[in-house]
XYZ file of C-alpha atoms in Angstrom:
535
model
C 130.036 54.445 122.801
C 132.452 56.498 121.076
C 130.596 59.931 119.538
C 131.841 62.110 116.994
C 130.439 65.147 119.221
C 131.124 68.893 117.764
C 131.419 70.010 114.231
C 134.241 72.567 113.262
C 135.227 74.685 110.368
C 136.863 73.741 107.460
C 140.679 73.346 107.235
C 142.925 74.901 105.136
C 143.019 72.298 103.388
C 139.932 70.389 103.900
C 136.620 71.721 103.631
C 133.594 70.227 105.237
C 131.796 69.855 108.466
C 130.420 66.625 110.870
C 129.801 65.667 114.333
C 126.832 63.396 115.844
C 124.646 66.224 116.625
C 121.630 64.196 117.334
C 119.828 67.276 117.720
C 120.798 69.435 114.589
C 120.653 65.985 111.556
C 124.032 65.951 110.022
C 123.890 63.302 107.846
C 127.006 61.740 106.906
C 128.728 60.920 103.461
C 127.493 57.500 101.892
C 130.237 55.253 100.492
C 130.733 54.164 97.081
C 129.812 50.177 96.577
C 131.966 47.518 95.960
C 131.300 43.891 95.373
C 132.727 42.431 98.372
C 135.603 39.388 98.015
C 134.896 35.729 98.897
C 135.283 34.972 102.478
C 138.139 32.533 103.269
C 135.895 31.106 106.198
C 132.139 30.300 105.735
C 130.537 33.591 107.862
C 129.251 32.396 111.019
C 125.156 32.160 110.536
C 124.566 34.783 114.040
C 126.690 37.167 112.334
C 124.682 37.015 108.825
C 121.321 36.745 110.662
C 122.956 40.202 112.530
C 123.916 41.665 109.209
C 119.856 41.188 107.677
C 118.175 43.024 110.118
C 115.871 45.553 108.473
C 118.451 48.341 110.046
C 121.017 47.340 107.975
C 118.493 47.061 104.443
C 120.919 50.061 103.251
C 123.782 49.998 104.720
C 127.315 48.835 103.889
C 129.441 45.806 106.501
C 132.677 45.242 106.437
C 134.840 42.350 107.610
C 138.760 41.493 107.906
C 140.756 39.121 110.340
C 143.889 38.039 109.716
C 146.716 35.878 111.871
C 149.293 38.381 112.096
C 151.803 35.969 112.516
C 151.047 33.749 109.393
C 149.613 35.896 107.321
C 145.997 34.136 106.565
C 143.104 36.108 105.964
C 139.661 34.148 107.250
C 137.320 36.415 106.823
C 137.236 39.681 103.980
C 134.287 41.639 103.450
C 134.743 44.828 101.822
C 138.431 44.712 103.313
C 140.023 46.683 100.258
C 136.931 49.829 100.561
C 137.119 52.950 102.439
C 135.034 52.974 105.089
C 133.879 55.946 107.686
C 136.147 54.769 110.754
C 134.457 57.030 113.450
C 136.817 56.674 116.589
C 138.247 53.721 115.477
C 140.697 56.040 113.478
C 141.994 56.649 116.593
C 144.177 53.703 116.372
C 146.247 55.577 113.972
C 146.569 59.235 115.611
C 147.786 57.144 118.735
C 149.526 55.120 117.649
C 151.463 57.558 115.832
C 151.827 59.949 119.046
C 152.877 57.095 121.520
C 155.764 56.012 118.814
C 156.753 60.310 118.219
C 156.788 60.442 122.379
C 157.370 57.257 123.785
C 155.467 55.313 126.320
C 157.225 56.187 129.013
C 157.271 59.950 128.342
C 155.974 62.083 131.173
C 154.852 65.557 131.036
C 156.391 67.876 133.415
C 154.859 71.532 133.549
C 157.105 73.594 135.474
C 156.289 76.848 137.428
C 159.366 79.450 136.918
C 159.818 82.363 139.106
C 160.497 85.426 137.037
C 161.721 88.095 139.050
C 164.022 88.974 141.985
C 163.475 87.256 145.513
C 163.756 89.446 148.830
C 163.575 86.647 151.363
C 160.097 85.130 150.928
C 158.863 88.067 148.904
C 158.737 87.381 144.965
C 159.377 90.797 143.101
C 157.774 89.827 139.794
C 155.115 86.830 138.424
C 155.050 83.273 138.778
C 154.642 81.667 134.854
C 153.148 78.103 134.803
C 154.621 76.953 131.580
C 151.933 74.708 129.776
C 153.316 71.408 128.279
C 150.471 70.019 126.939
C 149.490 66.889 130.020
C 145.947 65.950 129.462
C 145.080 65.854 132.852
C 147.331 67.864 135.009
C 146.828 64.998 137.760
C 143.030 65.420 137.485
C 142.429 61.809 136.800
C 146.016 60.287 138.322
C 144.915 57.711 140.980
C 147.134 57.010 143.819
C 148.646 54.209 142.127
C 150.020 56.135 139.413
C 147.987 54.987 137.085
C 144.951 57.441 134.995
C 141.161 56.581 136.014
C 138.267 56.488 133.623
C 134.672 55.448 133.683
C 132.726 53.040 131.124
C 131.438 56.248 129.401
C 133.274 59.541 130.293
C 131.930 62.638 131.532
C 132.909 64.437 128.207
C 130.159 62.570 126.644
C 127.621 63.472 129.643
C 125.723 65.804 126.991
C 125.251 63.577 124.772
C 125.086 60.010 126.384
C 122.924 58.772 128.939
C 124.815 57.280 132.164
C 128.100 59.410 131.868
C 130.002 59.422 135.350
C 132.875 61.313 137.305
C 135.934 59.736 138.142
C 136.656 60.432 142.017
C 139.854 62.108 141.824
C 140.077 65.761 142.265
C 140.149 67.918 139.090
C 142.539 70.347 140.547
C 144.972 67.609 142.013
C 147.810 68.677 139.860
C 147.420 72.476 140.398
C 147.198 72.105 144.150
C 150.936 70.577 144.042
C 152.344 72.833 142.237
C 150.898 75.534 144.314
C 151.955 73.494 147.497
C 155.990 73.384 145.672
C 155.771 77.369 145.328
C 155.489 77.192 149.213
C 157.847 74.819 149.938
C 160.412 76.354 147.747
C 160.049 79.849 150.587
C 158.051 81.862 148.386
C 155.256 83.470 150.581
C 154.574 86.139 148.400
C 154.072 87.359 145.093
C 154.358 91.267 144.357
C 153.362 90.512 140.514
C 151.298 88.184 139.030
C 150.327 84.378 137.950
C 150.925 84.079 133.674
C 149.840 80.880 132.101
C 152.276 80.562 129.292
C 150.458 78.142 126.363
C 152.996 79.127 123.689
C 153.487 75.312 123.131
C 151.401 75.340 120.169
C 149.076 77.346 118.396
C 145.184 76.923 118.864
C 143.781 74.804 115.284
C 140.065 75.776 115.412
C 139.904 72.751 112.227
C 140.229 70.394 115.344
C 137.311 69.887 117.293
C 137.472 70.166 120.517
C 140.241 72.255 119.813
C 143.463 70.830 121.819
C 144.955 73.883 124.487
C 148.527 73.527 126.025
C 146.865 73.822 129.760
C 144.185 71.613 130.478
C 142.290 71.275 133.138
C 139.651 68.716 133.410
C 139.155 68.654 129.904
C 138.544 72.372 129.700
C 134.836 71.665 131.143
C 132.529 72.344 134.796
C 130.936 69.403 135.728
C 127.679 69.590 136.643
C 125.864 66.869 138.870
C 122.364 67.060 139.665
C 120.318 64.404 141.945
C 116.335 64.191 142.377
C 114.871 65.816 145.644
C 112.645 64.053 147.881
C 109.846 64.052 145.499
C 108.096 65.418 142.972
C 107.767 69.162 142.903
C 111.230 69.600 144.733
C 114.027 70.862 143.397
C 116.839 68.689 142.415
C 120.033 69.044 144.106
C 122.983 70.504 142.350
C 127.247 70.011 143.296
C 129.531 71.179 140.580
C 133.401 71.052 140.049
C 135.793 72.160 139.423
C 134.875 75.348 141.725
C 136.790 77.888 140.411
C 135.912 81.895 140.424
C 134.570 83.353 138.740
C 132.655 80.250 137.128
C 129.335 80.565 138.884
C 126.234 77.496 138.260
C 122.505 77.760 139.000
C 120.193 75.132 138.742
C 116.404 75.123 138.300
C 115.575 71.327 137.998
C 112.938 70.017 139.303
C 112.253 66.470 140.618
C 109.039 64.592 138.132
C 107.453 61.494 139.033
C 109.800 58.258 139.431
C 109.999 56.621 135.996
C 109.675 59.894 133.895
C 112.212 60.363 131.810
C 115.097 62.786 133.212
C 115.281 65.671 130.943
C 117.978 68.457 131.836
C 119.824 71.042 129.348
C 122.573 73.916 130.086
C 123.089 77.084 129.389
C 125.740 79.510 129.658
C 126.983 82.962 129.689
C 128.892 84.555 126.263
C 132.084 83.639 128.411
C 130.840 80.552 129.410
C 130.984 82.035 133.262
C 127.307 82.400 134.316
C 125.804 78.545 133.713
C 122.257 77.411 134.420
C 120.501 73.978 134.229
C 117.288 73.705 133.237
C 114.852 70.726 133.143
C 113.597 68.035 135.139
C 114.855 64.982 136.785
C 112.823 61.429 137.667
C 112.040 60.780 141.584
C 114.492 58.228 142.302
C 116.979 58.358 139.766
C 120.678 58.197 139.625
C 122.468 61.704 139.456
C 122.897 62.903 135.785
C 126.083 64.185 134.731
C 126.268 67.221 132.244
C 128.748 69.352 131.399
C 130.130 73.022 130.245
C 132.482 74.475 128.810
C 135.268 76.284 130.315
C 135.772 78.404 127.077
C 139.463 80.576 128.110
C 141.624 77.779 129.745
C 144.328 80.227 130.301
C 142.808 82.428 132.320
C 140.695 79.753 134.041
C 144.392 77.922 135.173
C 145.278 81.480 135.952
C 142.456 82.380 138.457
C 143.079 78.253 139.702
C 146.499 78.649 140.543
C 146.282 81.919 142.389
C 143.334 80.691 144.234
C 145.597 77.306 145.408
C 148.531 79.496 146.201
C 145.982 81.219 148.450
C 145.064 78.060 149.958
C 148.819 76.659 150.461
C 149.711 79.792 152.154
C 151.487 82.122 149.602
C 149.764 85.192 148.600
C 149.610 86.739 145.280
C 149.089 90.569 144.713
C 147.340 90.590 141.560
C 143.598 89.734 141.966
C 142.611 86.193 141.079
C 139.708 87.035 138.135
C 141.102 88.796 135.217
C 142.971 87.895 131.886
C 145.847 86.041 131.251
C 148.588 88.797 130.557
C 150.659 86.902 128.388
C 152.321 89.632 126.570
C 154.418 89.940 130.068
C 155.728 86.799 128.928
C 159.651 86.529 128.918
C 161.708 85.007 125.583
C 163.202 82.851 127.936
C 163.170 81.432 131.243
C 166.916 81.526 131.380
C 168.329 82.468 135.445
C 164.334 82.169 136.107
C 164.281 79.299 138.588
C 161.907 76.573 138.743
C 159.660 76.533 142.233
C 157.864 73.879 140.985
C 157.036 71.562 138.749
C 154.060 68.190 138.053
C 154.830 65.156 136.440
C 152.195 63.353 134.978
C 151.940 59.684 134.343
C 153.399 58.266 131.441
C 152.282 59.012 127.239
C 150.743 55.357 127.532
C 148.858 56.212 130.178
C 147.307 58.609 129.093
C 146.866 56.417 125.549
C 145.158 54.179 127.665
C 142.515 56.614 128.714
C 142.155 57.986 124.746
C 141.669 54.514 123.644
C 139.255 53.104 126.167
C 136.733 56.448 126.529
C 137.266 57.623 123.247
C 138.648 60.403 124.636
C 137.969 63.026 121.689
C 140.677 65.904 123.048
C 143.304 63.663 123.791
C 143.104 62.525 120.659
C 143.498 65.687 118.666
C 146.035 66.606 121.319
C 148.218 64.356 119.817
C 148.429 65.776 116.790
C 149.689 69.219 118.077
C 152.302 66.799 119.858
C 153.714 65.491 117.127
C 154.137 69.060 115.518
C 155.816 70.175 118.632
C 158.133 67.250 118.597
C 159.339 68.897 115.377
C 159.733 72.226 116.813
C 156.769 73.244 115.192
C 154.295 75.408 116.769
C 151.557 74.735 113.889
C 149.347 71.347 114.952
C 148.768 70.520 111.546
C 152.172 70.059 111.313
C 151.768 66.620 112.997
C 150.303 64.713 109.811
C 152.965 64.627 108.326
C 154.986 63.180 111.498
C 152.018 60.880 111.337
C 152.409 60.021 107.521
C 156.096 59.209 107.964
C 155.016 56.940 111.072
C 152.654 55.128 109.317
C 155.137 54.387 106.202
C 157.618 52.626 108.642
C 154.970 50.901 110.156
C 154.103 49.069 107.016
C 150.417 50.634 106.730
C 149.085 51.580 103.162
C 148.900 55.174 104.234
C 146.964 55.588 100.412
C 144.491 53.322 102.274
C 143.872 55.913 105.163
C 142.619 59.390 104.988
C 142.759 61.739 108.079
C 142.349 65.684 108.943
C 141.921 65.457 112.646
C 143.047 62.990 115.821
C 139.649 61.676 116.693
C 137.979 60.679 113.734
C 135.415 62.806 113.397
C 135.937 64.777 110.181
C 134.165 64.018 106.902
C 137.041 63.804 105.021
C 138.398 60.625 107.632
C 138.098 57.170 105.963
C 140.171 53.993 106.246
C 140.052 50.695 105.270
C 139.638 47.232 106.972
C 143.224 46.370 105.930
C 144.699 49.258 106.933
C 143.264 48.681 110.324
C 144.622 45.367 110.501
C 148.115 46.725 109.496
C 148.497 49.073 112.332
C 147.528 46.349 114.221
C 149.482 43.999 112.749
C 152.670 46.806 113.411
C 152.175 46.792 117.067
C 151.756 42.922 117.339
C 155.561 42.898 116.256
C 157.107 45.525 119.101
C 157.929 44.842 122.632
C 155.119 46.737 123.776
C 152.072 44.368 122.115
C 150.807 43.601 125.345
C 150.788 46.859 126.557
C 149.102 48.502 123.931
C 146.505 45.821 123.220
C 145.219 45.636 127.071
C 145.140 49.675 126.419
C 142.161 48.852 124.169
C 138.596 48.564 125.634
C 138.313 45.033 126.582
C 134.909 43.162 125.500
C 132.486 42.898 128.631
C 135.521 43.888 130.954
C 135.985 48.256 130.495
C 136.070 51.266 128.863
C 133.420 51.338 125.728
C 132.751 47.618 125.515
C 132.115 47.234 129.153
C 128.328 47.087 129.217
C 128.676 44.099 125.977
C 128.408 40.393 125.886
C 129.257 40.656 129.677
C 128.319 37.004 130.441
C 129.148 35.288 126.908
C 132.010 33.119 126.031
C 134.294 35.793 124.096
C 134.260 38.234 127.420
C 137.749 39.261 127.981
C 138.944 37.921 124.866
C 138.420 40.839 122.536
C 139.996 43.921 122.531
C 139.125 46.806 120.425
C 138.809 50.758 119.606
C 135.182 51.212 118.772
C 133.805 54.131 117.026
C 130.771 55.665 116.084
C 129.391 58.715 113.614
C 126.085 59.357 113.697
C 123.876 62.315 112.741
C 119.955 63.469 112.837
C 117.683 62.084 109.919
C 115.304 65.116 110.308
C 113.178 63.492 107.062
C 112.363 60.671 108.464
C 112.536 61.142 112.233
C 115.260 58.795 113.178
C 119.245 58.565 113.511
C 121.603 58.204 110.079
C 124.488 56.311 111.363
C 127.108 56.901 109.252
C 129.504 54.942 110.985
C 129.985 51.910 113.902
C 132.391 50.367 113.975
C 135.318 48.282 115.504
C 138.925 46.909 115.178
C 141.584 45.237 117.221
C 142.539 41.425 118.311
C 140.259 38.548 119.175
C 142.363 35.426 121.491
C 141.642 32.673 119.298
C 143.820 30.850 121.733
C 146.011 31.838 124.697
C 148.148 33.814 123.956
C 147.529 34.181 120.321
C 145.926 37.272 118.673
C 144.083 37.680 115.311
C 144.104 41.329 114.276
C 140.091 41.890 112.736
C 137.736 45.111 111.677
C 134.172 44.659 111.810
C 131.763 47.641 111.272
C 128.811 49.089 109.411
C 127.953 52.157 107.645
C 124.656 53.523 106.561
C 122.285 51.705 108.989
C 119.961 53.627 110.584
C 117.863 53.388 113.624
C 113.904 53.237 113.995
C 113.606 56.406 115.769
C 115.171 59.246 116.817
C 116.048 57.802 119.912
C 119.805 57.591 120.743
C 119.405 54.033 122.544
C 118.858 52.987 118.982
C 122.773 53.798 117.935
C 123.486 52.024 121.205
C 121.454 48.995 119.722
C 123.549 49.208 116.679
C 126.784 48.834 118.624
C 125.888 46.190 120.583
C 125.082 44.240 117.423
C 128.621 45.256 115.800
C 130.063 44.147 119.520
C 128.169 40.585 118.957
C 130.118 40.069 115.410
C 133.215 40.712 117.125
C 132.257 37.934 119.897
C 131.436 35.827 117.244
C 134.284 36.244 115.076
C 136.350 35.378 118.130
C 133.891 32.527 119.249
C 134.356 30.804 115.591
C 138.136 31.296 115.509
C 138.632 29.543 118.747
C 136.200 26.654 117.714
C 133.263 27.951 120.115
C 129.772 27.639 118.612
């Protein structure tokens, strides 16, 4: 389920604040009414049974699918109002970045050697230049391809059953340490300098994009019952970097019990401690912290894998990241080493089926750098211009960050449908569609409608907003929703939106959001079910 996690500031030009903070109530915008247009297709009866449950007595659904090919709309509910997209607005920031980039575009963070070389001595610092990747081979299986989990560990806070991917955070650092080696460097008489002068930081986007990443700037942190109740749990952790440093005191409750485990963390986000208790029996629960200076977290990584690949580094490993020993230029500095990451659609692929908040906004400050521009917000525009040639009513869509999760973000049904219209017409409409979570199959939808008809025949960027109702003890969803392509036959795709805003749950239990998606999931299946004559 795709969460609108963290609030932020306001933007220069934007003021406001939202996030699903289940545990702060943030209750989102409501939307103005609209008498909705005559469906071209009598609504299946499951999906207007879904749409007068007692959850719903207040809210606002939406509806659009259209044959891309022909033109004919069957169903239109709402399709012309502006509705909170949550993640779904993803589509567009995406879209928009794989088009400014490519889909074959690769990433490749070079290390220079700055200095004068005496045989296997290094006179001067080693500068990892930052280039934005979004994993830095932290997720790059051995295939090539990016892995990702039904619900990714940047959501472990917040959603229950969050899980690692098996690949080692610090995969990409290691090889370039390894390259430093092999290029006859043994030692370094200086020091190691991130340089992240790619962009600038944009506190307005939330979580804030950084040019170095590594495992999406957070500490995992996996504990597991102990033998029984009373014991403590156990605890492993990654990436294990100094001077990051975690203590645990969990304790193991009787099977059943509900697992119950918060963290804590140091003004510099160094010294972490979990807290809580965890059921007899369980599965391991993920959570996770942040890793608040990225720079000088790569920094203290990279020295500490040049240790381990053999090639030893005066300065000491903990301490800041002296970028004002920067150079202009890295021209007659050699590269010793350089990563490549896997392609922009890829990566896409991983944004699109987790939800994946920071790549997201990431691709924003990529756009802006594909300008030359150093400012991130300089991508909407890139995006705007995008959008135009793509044939979307950009009017018809409002953004201020990547992820959809501003309260200024709203879009229509139809101009869903046009940006997925736009991709049905380019060479890479398979790729991109199969890039979306994939009903019953992976990625978000993966735990719905795993055994009915329409599994493996929808694919779609979900989203949710949701917020605390602390009057009445329950969750406001402001937002779930969902847009792509439903198979209506092989190898035909109708683009559709479904969603809801304003429902709300009976409690303030966050299973009830996941309720709520499920049910938007089911009118997707049977939107597809009724198109391909399935009843």
């Amino acid at each position: 389920m795709p969460l609108s996690v963290t609030p932020r500031p306001a933007r220069r030009r934007i003021a406001g604040s939202l996030g699903v903070l289940l545990a702060v109530g943030v209750v989102l915008i409501g939307l103005i009414q609209a008498a909705p247009s005559a469906p071209r297709r009598e609504l299946d009866p499951r999906i207007a049974s879904i749409m007068r449950k007692p959850d719903y007595r207040h809210a606002q659904w939406g509806l659009f699918q259209q044959d891309p090919q022909t033109g004919k709309v069957t169903q239109s509910r709402y399709a012309g109002q502006f509705f909170i997209p949550g993640s779904a607005a993803k589509l567009f920031s995406v879209s928009g970045t794989w088009h400014t980039l490519g889909g074959d575009h690769h990433f490749v963070t070079p290390v220079h050697a700055v200095g004068q070389r005496r045989n296997a001595t290094l006179k001067g610092d080693l500068d990892l230049v930052a280039q934005g990747d979004l994993t830095l081979g932290g997720r790059t299986r051995k295939d090539g391809n990016v892995a990702f989990t039904a619900i990714d560990h940047t959501y472990a806070n917040d959603v229950p059953g969050a899980t690692l991917t098996p690949q080692d955070p610090l995969a990409g650092i290691d090889q370039l340490a390894r390259q430093v080696r092999q290029s006859g460097i043994r030692r370094v008489d200086g020091d190691v300098v991130i340089d992240a002068r790619l962009f600038q930081l944009d506190p307005a986007l939330s979580p804030v994009p950084t040019p170095l990443i590594i495992n999406d700037n957070v500490i995992d942190l996996l504990s597991t019952p102990g033998a029984g109740p009373g014991a403590p749990a156990g605890l492993d952790w990654r990436p294990k970097v100094a001077p990051y440093h975690v203590t645990s005191s969990v304790r193991t409750v009787a099977a059943g019990t509900a697992s119950d485990i918060n963290v804590s963390s140091s003004a510099d986000g160094t010294r972490i401690q979990l807290s809580g208790t965890i059921a007899a029996g369980s599965a391991p629960v993920l959570r996770v912290a942040a890793i608040k200076d990225p720079n000088a977290f790569g920094r203290t990584a990279l020295i500490e894998a040049l240790k381990r690949a053999g090639v030893e580094v005066r300065a000491k490993a903990v301490g800041p990241n002296r970028a004002r020993q920067l150079p202009r230029s890295y021209q007659g500095a050699p590269i010793v080493a350089r990563y490549t990451s896997p392609s922009y659609a890829q990566y896409a692929k991983l944004i699109l089926k987790v939800s994946h908040n920071l790549g997201a906004n990431l691709g924003m400050c990529l756009m802006a750098t594909s300008k030359g521009s150093t400012d991130c917000e300089a991508g909407f525009p890139v995006l705007a211009t995008f959008l135009e040639r793509a044939k979307v009513d950009r009017k018809a869509v409002q953004l201020a960050d990547g992820r959809g999760g501003n309260p200024a973000d709203r879009t229509t049904p139809q101009a869903l449908a046009q940006i997925l219209t736009y991709w049905q017409r380019t060479p890479e409409a398979q790729r991109f569609r199969t890039s979306l979570p994939i009903l019953g199959v992976d990625g978000t939808l993966a735990d719905s409608c795993r055994s009915c008809p329409s599994r493996g025949k929808v694919f779609a960027k979900t989203g949710t907003a949701a917020g605390g109702d602390l009057l009445n003890d329950r969750l406001a969803v402001g937002a779930e929703t969902t847009a792509g392509y439903l198979e209506t036959r092989k190898g035909h795709y109708d683009v559709f939106f479904a969603g809801v805003n304003g429902a709300a749950t009976p409690t303030a239990d966050i299973n009830g959001v996941l309720t709520i998606a499920n049910d938007v999931s089911d009118v997707a299946a049977y939107l597809q079910q009724q198109a391909a004559g399935q009843h």
